[in-house]
Coordinates of C-alpha atoms in Angstrom, one line a residue:
M1 CA 85.5 141.7 81.0
M2 CA 86.1 139.4 78.0
H3 CA 86.2 135.5 78.7
T4 CA 88.7 133.3 76.5
R5 CA 87.9 129.7 75.8
S6 CA 90.2 128.7 78.6
S7 CA 88.4 130.9 81.2
P8 CA 86.9 130.0 84.5
R9 CA 83.7 130.6 83.1
F10 CA 83.8 128.6 80.0
E11 CA 85.5 125.9 81.6
L12 CA 83.1 125.8 84.6
L13 CA 80.1 125.4 81.6
G14 CA 81.8 122.2 80.3
L15 CA 83.7 123.6 77.4
R16 CA 86.6 121.3 76.6
D17 CA 88.4 120.5 73.6
R18 CA 87.8 116.7 73.2
L19 CA 85.0 114.1 73.6
I20 CA 85.7 110.9 74.4
M21 CA 83.0 108.1 73.9
D22 CA 82.8 105.9 77.0
P23 CA 80.3 102.8 76.9
V24 CA 79.2 103.2 80.6
H25 CA 79.0 106.9 81.1
G26 CA 78.7 108.1 77.5
G27 CA 80.8 111.4 76.2
I28 CA 83.1 112.6 78.7
A29 CA 84.8 116.2 77.5
L30 CA 88.6 116.8 78.1
S31 CA 90.2 120.0 78.6
E32 CA 93.6 120.7 76.8
I33 CA 95.8 119.8 79.7
E34 CA 94.0 116.7 79.9
V35 CA 94.4 115.9 76.6
A36 CA 98.2 116.2 76.9
I37 CA 98.0 114.2 80.1
I38 CA 96.3 111.3 78.8
D39 CA 98.7 111.4 75.4
H40 CA 101.7 110.6 77.7
P41 CA 103.3 107.1 77.1
L42 CA 103.0 106.6 80.9
F43 CA 99.3 107.0 80.8
Q44 CA 98.7 105.2 77.6
R45 CA 100.2 101.9 78.7
L46 CA 97.4 101.7 80.7
R47 CA 95.3 101.0 77.8
Y48 CA 97.3 97.5 77.9
I49 CA 96.5 96.8 81.4
C50 CA 93.3 94.6 82.6
Q51 CA 91.3 96.4 85.0
N52 CA 90.2 93.2 86.8
D53 CA 93.5 91.2 85.9
I54 CA 92.2 87.9 84.3
L55 CA 89.0 88.0 85.4
S56 CA 87.7 87.6 81.5
L57 CA 88.7 83.9 81.9
V58 CA 85.3 83.7 84.0
F59 CA 83.4 86.6 82.7
P60 CA 84.4 86.9 79.1
G61 CA 83.2 90.9 78.7
A62 CA 85.5 91.6 81.4
T63 CA 88.5 92.9 79.3
H64 CA 88.1 96.3 79.7
S65 CA 91.0 98.6 80.8
R66 CA 92.6 100.6 83.4
F67 CA 93.0 103.4 80.8
L68 CA 89.3 103.6 80.6
H69 CA 88.6 103.3 84.0
S70 CA 91.2 106.1 84.8
I71 CA 89.1 108.4 82.3
G72 CA 85.8 107.5 83.8
T73 CA 87.1 107.9 87.3
M74 CA 87.7 111.7 86.5
H75 CA 84.1 112.0 85.1
V76 CA 82.6 110.5 88.3
G77 CA 85.1 112.5 90.4
H78 CA 83.6 115.8 88.5
R79 CA 80.3 114.8 88.9
I80 CA 80.5 114.4 92.7
F81 CA 82.4 117.6 93.2
S82 CA 80.1 119.5 90.8
Q83 CA 77.2 118.2 93.1
L84 CA 79.2 119.0 96.2
L85 CA 79.1 122.9 94.9
E86 CA 75.6 122.8 93.6
N87 CA 74.1 121.8 96.9
A88 CA 76.5 124.2 98.7
L89 CA 75.0 127.1 96.5
A90 CA 71.5 126.0 97.0
E91 CA 72.3 126.5 100.7
R92 CA 74.3 129.9 100.5
V93 CA 71.0 131.2 98.1
K94 CA 68.8 130.0 101.1
Q95 CA 71.3 132.0 103.6
H96 CA 71.3 135.2 101.6
G97 CA 68.8 135.4 99.5
Q98 CA 68.3 135.3 95.5
A99 CA 70.8 138.2 95.3
Y100 CA 73.8 136.0 96.3
D101 CA 76.1 135.8 93.6
L102 CA 79.9 134.6 93.2
S103 CA 82.9 137.0 92.6
E104 CA 85.6 136.6 89.9
S105 CA 87.8 135.1 92.1
Q106 CA 85.4 132.6 93.7
L107 CA 84.7 131.5 90.1
G108 CA 88.5 131.4 89.6
A109 CA 88.7 129.2 92.7
L110 CA 85.9 126.9 91.4
H111 CA 87.8 126.5 88.4
F112 CA 90.9 125.8 90.1
F113 CA 89.5 123.0 92.5
T114 CA 87.9 121.3 89.6
Q115 CA 91.1 120.8 87.5
I116 CA 92.9 119.4 90.6
V117 CA 90.2 117.3 91.3
R118 CA 89.6 115.8 87.9
L119 CA 93.3 115.3 87.6
A120 CA 93.9 113.6 90.7
C121 CA 90.9 111.3 90.0
L122 CA 92.5 110.8 86.3
L123 CA 96.1 109.7 87.8
H124 CA 94.8 108.0 90.6
D125 CA 95.5 104.3 89.1
C126 CA 98.2 105.5 86.8
G127 CA 100.9 103.5 88.5
H128 CA 99.1 99.9 88.4
S129 CA 101.8 97.4 87.1
S130 CA 100.8 94.5 85.2
F131 CA 97.6 92.8 86.0
S132 CA 96.8 95.6 88.7
H133 CA 96.4 94.1 92.2
Q134 CA 97.7 90.6 91.3
F135 CA 101.0 91.7 90.4
S136 CA 102.4 92.5 93.7
R137 CA 100.6 89.4 95.0
A138 CA 103.1 87.2 93.3
E139 CA 106.1 86.1 96.1
S140 CA 108.9 87.3 93.4
I141 CA 107.4 90.6 92.7
H142 CA 106.7 91.3 96.3
K143 CA 110.1 90.9 97.2
L144 CA 111.1 93.3 94.8
F145 CA 108.4 95.9 96.1
A146 CA 110.0 95.7 99.5
D147 CA 113.3 95.7 98.3
G148 CA 114.9 98.9 100.0
K149 CA 117.5 99.1 96.9
A150 CA 114.7 99.4 94.8
V151 CA 112.6 101.9 96.7
K152 CA 115.6 104.2 96.6
T153 CA 116.5 103.8 92.7
L154 CA 112.8 104.6 91.8
W155 CA 113.2 107.8 94.1
E156 CA 116.4 108.5 93.1
G157 CA 117.2 112.6 93.1
I158 CA 113.6 113.3 94.9
D159 CA 113.1 114.3 98.6
T160 CA 110.3 111.8 99.3
T161 CA 109.9 113.5 102.9
K162 CA 108.0 116.1 101.0
L163 CA 105.7 113.7 99.4
F164 CA 105.1 111.2 102.3
G165 CA 106.2 112.9 105.5
R166 CA 108.7 109.8 105.9
P167 CA 110.7 107.9 103.5
P168 CA 108.8 104.9 102.0
E169 CA 110.3 101.6 103.2
K170 CA 108.5 99.5 100.4
I171 CA 106.7 100.7 97.3
V172 CA 103.1 100.1 96.6
H173 CA 101.2 100.8 93.8
E174 CA 99.8 104.3 94.9
H175 CA 103.5 105.3 95.2
F176 CA 103.9 104.5 91.5
S177 CA 100.7 106.3 90.6
V178 CA 102.4 109.4 92.4
R179 CA 105.7 108.8 90.7
C180 CA 104.2 108.5 87.4
A181 CA 102.2 111.7 87.8
M182 CA 105.4 113.8 88.8
A183 CA 106.6 112.2 85.3
I184 CA 103.8 113.4 83.5
F185 CA 103.2 116.3 84.9
Q186 CA 107.3 117.3 84.3
D187 CA 106.5 116.7 80.5
S188 CA 102.9 117.9 80.0
L189 CA 101.8 120.7 82.7
P190 CA 102.1 123.9 80.5
A191 CA 103.8 126.9 82.4
S192 CA 100.5 128.7 81.9
A193 CA 98.4 126.4 84.3
D194 CA 97.3 128.5 87.3
F195 CA 98.0 125.4 89.6
T196 CA 100.7 123.3 90.5
M197 CA 101.7 119.7 90.1
D198 CA 101.7 119.7 94.3
D199 CA 98.3 120.8 94.2
V200 CA 97.1 117.5 92.6
L201 CA 99.4 115.2 94.4
C202 CA 98.1 116.5 97.7
L203 CA 94.8 115.0 96.6
M204 CA 96.3 111.3 96.0
E205 CA 96.8 108.4 98.4
T206 CA 99.7 108.3 100.6
T207 CA 100.8 111.9 100.1
A208 CA 101.1 114.4 102.9
I209 CA 102.2 117.6 100.5
Q210 CA 102.0 121.0 101.0
P211 CA 100.1 122.8 98.4
S212 CA 101.2 126.1 96.6
E213 CA 100.1 129.6 97.3
A214 CA 97.5 129.5 94.6
F215 CA 95.8 126.8 96.5
M216 CA 95.8 128.7 99.5
A217 CA 94.5 131.6 97.6
A218 CA 91.6 129.5 96.2
T219 CA 90.9 128.1 99.6
A220 CA 89.9 131.7 101.0
A221 CA 88.0 132.3 98.3
I222 CA 86.0 129.3 98.1
W223 CA 85.5 128.9 101.8
P224 CA 82.4 131.0 102.2
V225 CA 80.8 129.4 99.7
L226 CA 81.5 125.8 101.0
T227 CA 80.7 126.3 104.6
G228 CA 78.4 129.5 105.2
D229 CA 81.3 131.3 107.1
A230 CA 81.5 135.0 106.8
E231 CA 84.4 136.4 104.3
G232 CA 87.3 137.4 106.4
T233 CA 86.8 134.2 108.7
L234 CA 90.2 132.8 107.3
S235 CA 92.1 136.2 107.9
S236 CA 94.8 134.5 110.3
Q237 CA 97.7 132.0 108.8
D238 CA 96.4 129.5 111.3
A239 CA 92.7 129.6 110.2
L240 CA 93.9 129.6 106.4
D241 CA 96.0 126.4 107.1
N242 CA 93.2 124.8 108.8
A243 CA 90.9 125.4 106.2
A244 CA 93.5 124.3 103.4
R245 CA 94.0 121.0 105.6
H246 CA 90.6 120.3 105.7
L247 CA 89.8 121.0 101.9
I248 CA 92.7 118.6 101.2
E249 CA 91.3 115.8 103.1
T250 CA 87.9 116.7 101.9
L251 CA 88.4 116.6 98.4
G252 CA 90.8 113.8 98.9
L253 CA 87.5 111.7 99.8
V254 CA 86.2 112.5 96.2
V255 CA 89.3 110.5 94.9
S256 CA 89.6 107.9 97.7
G257 CA 87.0 107.4 100.4
E258 CA 84.1 104.9 101.3
F259 CA 82.1 106.4 98.6
D260 CA 84.4 107.8 95.9
A261 CA 84.9 108.4 92.2
D262 CA 87.2 105.3 91.5
R263 CA 84.6 102.5 93.6
A264 CA 81.6 104.4 91.8
D265 CA 83.4 103.8 88.5
Y266 CA 84.6 100.4 88.6
M267 CA 81.5 99.1 90.2
L268 CA 79.5 100.6 87.1
R269 CA 81.9 99.6 84.9
D270 CA 82.8 95.9 86.3
G271 CA 78.9 95.1 86.3
F272 CA 78.5 96.4 82.7
H273 CA 81.5 94.6 81.4
S274 CA 80.9 91.4 83.6
S275 CA 77.0 91.3 82.5
V276 CA 76.5 90.9 86.5
T277 CA 74.4 92.9 88.4
I278 CA 74.3 92.5 92.0
G279 CA 72.4 95.0 94.3
G280 CA 72.6 98.0 92.2
F281 CA 72.8 101.4 93.6
N282 CA 71.2 105.1 92.5
I283 CA 74.4 107.6 91.9
D284 CA 72.3 110.2 90.9
H285 CA 69.9 109.8 94.3
L286 CA 73.2 109.7 96.3
L287 CA 74.9 112.4 94.8
K288 CA 71.8 114.6 95.2
N289 CA 72.0 114.1 98.7
L290 CA 75.7 114.7 99.3
H291 CA 76.9 117.8 100.9
I292 CA 80.1 119.2 102.2
G293 CA 79.7 119.0 106.0
W294 CA 81.2 121.6 108.2
D295 CA 81.0 122.2 112.0
S296 CA 83.1 125.1 113.2
K297 CA 82.7 124.2 117.0
A298 CA 84.0 120.6 116.2
N299 CA 86.3 121.7 113.7
W300 CA 85.1 118.8 111.6
M301 CA 85.0 118.6 107.9
G302 CA 83.8 115.7 105.4
F303 CA 80.9 114.6 103.2
A304 CA 77.5 115.0 104.9
V305 CA 74.4 112.7 103.5
T306 CA 71.0 113.4 104.3
G307 CA 68.3 111.2 105.7
N308 CA 67.0 110.7 102.2
G309 CA 70.4 109.9 100.9
L310 CA 71.1 107.3 103.5
G311 CA 69.5 104.4 101.7
A312 CA 71.3 105.2 98.6
L313 CA 74.7 105.2 100.5
E314 CA 73.9 101.8 102.0
D315 CA 73.0 100.3 98.4
F316 CA 76.3 101.4 97.4
V317 CA 78.3 100.0 100.2
Y318 CA 76.3 96.7 100.0
S319 CA 76.7 96.4 96.3
R320 CA 80.4 97.0 96.2
Y321 CA 80.5 93.9 99.1
Q322 CA 78.6 91.4 96.9
M323 CA 80.8 92.3 93.9
Y324 CA 83.9 91.1 96.2
R325 CA 81.8 88.2 97.2
K326 CA 80.3 87.0 93.8
V327 CA 82.3 88.4 91.3
Y328 CA 86.0 89.2 92.2
G329 CA 85.7 86.2 94.9
H330 CA 84.2 83.8 92.7
K331 CA 85.6 80.2 93.0
T332 CA 86.8 79.8 89.4
S333 CA 88.3 83.4 89.3
Q334 CA 90.4 83.1 92.4
G335 CA 91.6 79.8 91.1
F336 CA 93.1 81.3 88.1
D337 CA 94.4 84.3 90.1
L338 CA 96.0 81.4 92.2
I339 CA 97.4 80.1 88.8
L340 CA 98.9 83.7 87.6
K341 CA 100.6 84.1 90.4
H342 CA 102.3 80.8 90.2
A343 CA 103.1 81.7 86.6
I344 CA 104.4 85.0 87.5
N345 CA 106.8 83.4 89.8
E346 CA 107.8 80.7 87.1
V347 CA 108.8 83.4 84.4
M348 CA 110.3 85.8 86.6
A349 CA 112.5 82.7 87.6
D350 CA 114.4 83.5 84.0
S351 CA 116.9 86.2 84.9
E352 CA 116.3 87.9 81.6
V353 CA 112.8 88.7 82.9
S354 CA 113.4 89.5 86.4
D355 CA 116.2 91.9 84.9
F356 CA 113.8 93.6 82.9
V357 CA 111.1 93.8 85.3
Y358 CA 113.5 95.4 88.0
D359 CA 114.7 97.9 85.6
C360 CA 110.9 98.9 85.1
L361 CA 110.2 99.2 88.4
T362 CA 112.9 101.4 89.5
D363 CA 113.4 103.7 86.4
I364 CA 110.0 105.6 85.8
Q365 CA 110.9 106.0 82.0
E366 CA 111.3 101.9 81.8
F367 CA 108.0 101.7 83.6
R368 CA 105.9 102.4 80.5
H369 CA 107.0 98.9 79.0
L370 CA 105.4 96.9 81.9
T371 CA 102.1 95.7 80.7
D372 CA 99.8 92.7 80.8
N373 CA 101.0 92.1 77.1
Y374 CA 104.8 91.5 78.4
F375 CA 103.8 88.7 80.6
W376 CA 101.3 87.1 78.3
E377 CA 104.2 86.6 75.8
Q378 CA 106.6 85.4 78.4
F379 CA 103.8 82.7 79.6
R380 CA 103.3 81.5 75.7
R381 CA 107.4 81.4 75.4
F382 CA 107.8 79.3 78.6
A383 CA 104.7 77.4 77.8
R384 CA 105.8 76.2 74.7
T385 CA 108.6 73.9 76.2
N386 CA 107.1 73.4 79.4
P387 CA 103.8 71.5 78.6
N388 CA 102.6 70.9 82.2
S389 CA 103.6 74.3 83.5
W390 CA 101.4 76.9 85.4
S391 CA 102.1 79.5 82.3
E392 CA 100.8 76.7 80.1
R393 CA 97.6 76.2 82.4
I394 CA 96.8 80.0 81.9
I395 CA 97.4 80.1 78.4
N396 CA 95.0 77.3 77.6
R397 CA 92.8 78.1 80.1
R398 CA 93.0 75.1 82.3
R399 CA 91.3 75.7 85.5
L400 CA 92.0 74.3 89.0
K401 CA 89.5 71.5 90.2
H402 CA 87.4 73.3 93.1
L403 CA 87.3 71.5 96.2
R404 CA 85.6 73.6 99.0
T405 CA 85.2 77.0 100.3
V406 CA 85.5 78.1 103.8
Q407 CA 84.9 81.2 105.6
D408 CA 87.1 83.3 108.2
A409 CA 89.3 80.2 109.0
D410 CA 92.4 80.5 110.8
A411 CA 95.6 79.2 109.8
E412 CA 95.4 76.3 111.9
T413 CA 91.9 75.5 110.6
L414 CA 93.2 75.9 107.2
K415 CA 96.3 73.6 108.0
T416 CA 94.0 70.9 109.0
L417 CA 91.5 71.4 106.1
S418 CA 94.7 70.7 103.7
R419 CA 95.4 67.7 105.7
T420 CA 92.0 66.3 105.5
L421 CA 91.6 67.0 101.9
D422 CA 94.8 65.1 101.3
D423 CA 93.6 62.2 103.2
E424 CA 90.4 62.4 101.2
L425 CA 92.0 62.3 98.0
G426 CA 94.9 59.8 98.8
I427 CA 97.7 62.1 97.9
E428 CA 101.2 63.2 99.5
A429 CA 100.6 65.8 102.3
G430 CA 101.0 68.9 100.8
N431 CA 101.4 68.0 97.2
G432 CA 98.5 68.5 95.4
V433 CA 96.1 70.8 97.4
L434 CA 96.0 74.4 97.1
H435 CA 94.3 77.4 98.5
C436 CA 93.8 81.2 98.2
T437 CA 92.0 83.6 100.4
L438 CA 90.3 86.6 99.4
K439 CA 88.9 89.3 102.0
A440 CA 85.7 90.7 100.9
R441 CA 85.6 93.9 102.6
F442 CA 82.6 95.8 103.9
S443 CA 83.0 99.2 105.3
K444 CA 84.8 101.4 107.4
I445 CA 81.9 103.0 108.4
G446 CA 81.2 102.2 111.5
S447 CA 80.8 103.7 115.3
G448 CA 82.9 107.1 115.4
Y449 CA 83.4 107.1 111.7
R450 CA 83.8 110.9 110.9
E451 CA 84.4 111.0 107.2
I452 CA 80.9 110.5 106.2
R453 CA 78.1 112.0 108.6
V454 CA 74.5 112.4 108.3
L455 CA 72.9 115.9 108.1
N456 CA 69.9 117.1 109.6
K457 CA 68.8 119.8 107.0
R458 CA 66.5 121.3 109.6
T459 CA 68.8 121.8 112.3
G460 CA 72.1 122.0 110.5
T461 CA 73.4 119.5 113.1
Y462 CA 75.6 116.1 111.9
S463 CA 75.7 112.9 113.8
D464 CA 77.2 109.6 113.2
I465 CA 76.0 107.2 110.5
T466 CA 75.5 104.6 113.1
H467 CA 73.1 106.7 115.2
Q468 CA 70.8 107.0 112.1
S469 CA 71.0 103.4 110.6
D470 CA 72.0 99.8 112.0
F471 CA 72.9 98.6 108.6
F472 CA 76.5 99.0 109.0
S473 CA 76.4 96.4 112.1
K474 CA 74.9 94.1 110.2
F475 CA 77.8 92.9 108.0
R476 CA 81.5 92.5 108.4
D477 CA 84.7 92.0 106.6
V478 CA 84.7 88.3 105.3
S479 CA 87.6 85.9 104.4
I480 CA 86.9 83.6 101.6
T481 CA 89.3 80.8 101.4
H482 CA 89.0 78.3 98.2
F483 CA 90.8 74.9 98.0
Y484 CA 91.7 73.2 94.8
R485 CA 93.3 70.0 93.5
E486 CA 96.3 70.8 90.5
P487 CA 95.0 69.3 87.5

């Protein structure tokens, strides 16, 4: 059989059409379809959105973009999926002997799932607006995201029940990612592709999409490779549907989970560009010990980490926790985020600005114009005639004076502390002391957590992580509140 450049055998060998040089991962190879998607205006807009909103005002090197992060996430997602496949194949060789080989249909299935995992990772953040997560936290923007009319306008002509199960009552950035991905695929996915748009979207957050017949066929072909079940196990439609649901959920963990491509890339990338090393984790060691777990008796599938890799998973979770506490939750960084939210509300009071933003948030073709640059120009324009405004403060990096930091304080405690600080400063209550809160999330892993379990390779059995490690009970989510005095 002759194999063309785009055939599964060559794709699986990594033969791609273009190479992007990334400062974190080195060379990242791209397929023809990936190049077309990256070149789309809705994806190119990510060049003009900083990965960490305005963290560069505290860590000057942190000017990296959502564009590179998205490509890096695709690269890491490929690494995760490839290692899961390699570990599964190693188990099949042990099970069947050195004569074990893959059929053409199985090679095609591996190629199919490699494509959709890479693309789901590539597009996972394509719907981020200006200043990433901080954007929707500004009161004026939050109201637009919750506006029922805006929600309906964004999804006009689209059956959202097929996408999400029930129509969304408000917009979150994951919805924009799905909407952007749909528009990009409609323009960029060639008719010759062996997967559909829905096959990629079903792996992305918030969706509840039925995959294509091609997905089901690929599931039937790859299932014995991933699980060790005999061929023919999925002979009934119910069994095939069950397997496809498990694969969607498990491959979705590569895109979004407690250990996923998104988190792995942003931890490596944010640490690199911020020149901050906190904790650290060995991604190579973790991947080598990561498997697809399948327990047919319990009808469970998910990630399975061996005892040898459990320490690397603990390092990963702790490093992320510390990044939130020490970098993202840094008192100066949070102070600038507070200024940013006030500055956004300030310029949004101008009807020309608010109308433009509304149009961008409700028309996916206009959405490409909503970038960090637009708001920076609005801040500069406003600051020229308002010398003591929030816009002027952020343009000239006039930071807030930090007064105090508390953890896990309830609403009443925060009110009491605000009054105390007012008295200490001798100012009128509620006129000069500001505060903001960030939740440093630790992990969802705990008793009964089933997305990742521990694999005993000797017995082939799985157990809850908390039965093998007490690490995940030592830490918890922490709410960090900083108090500031206006300059």
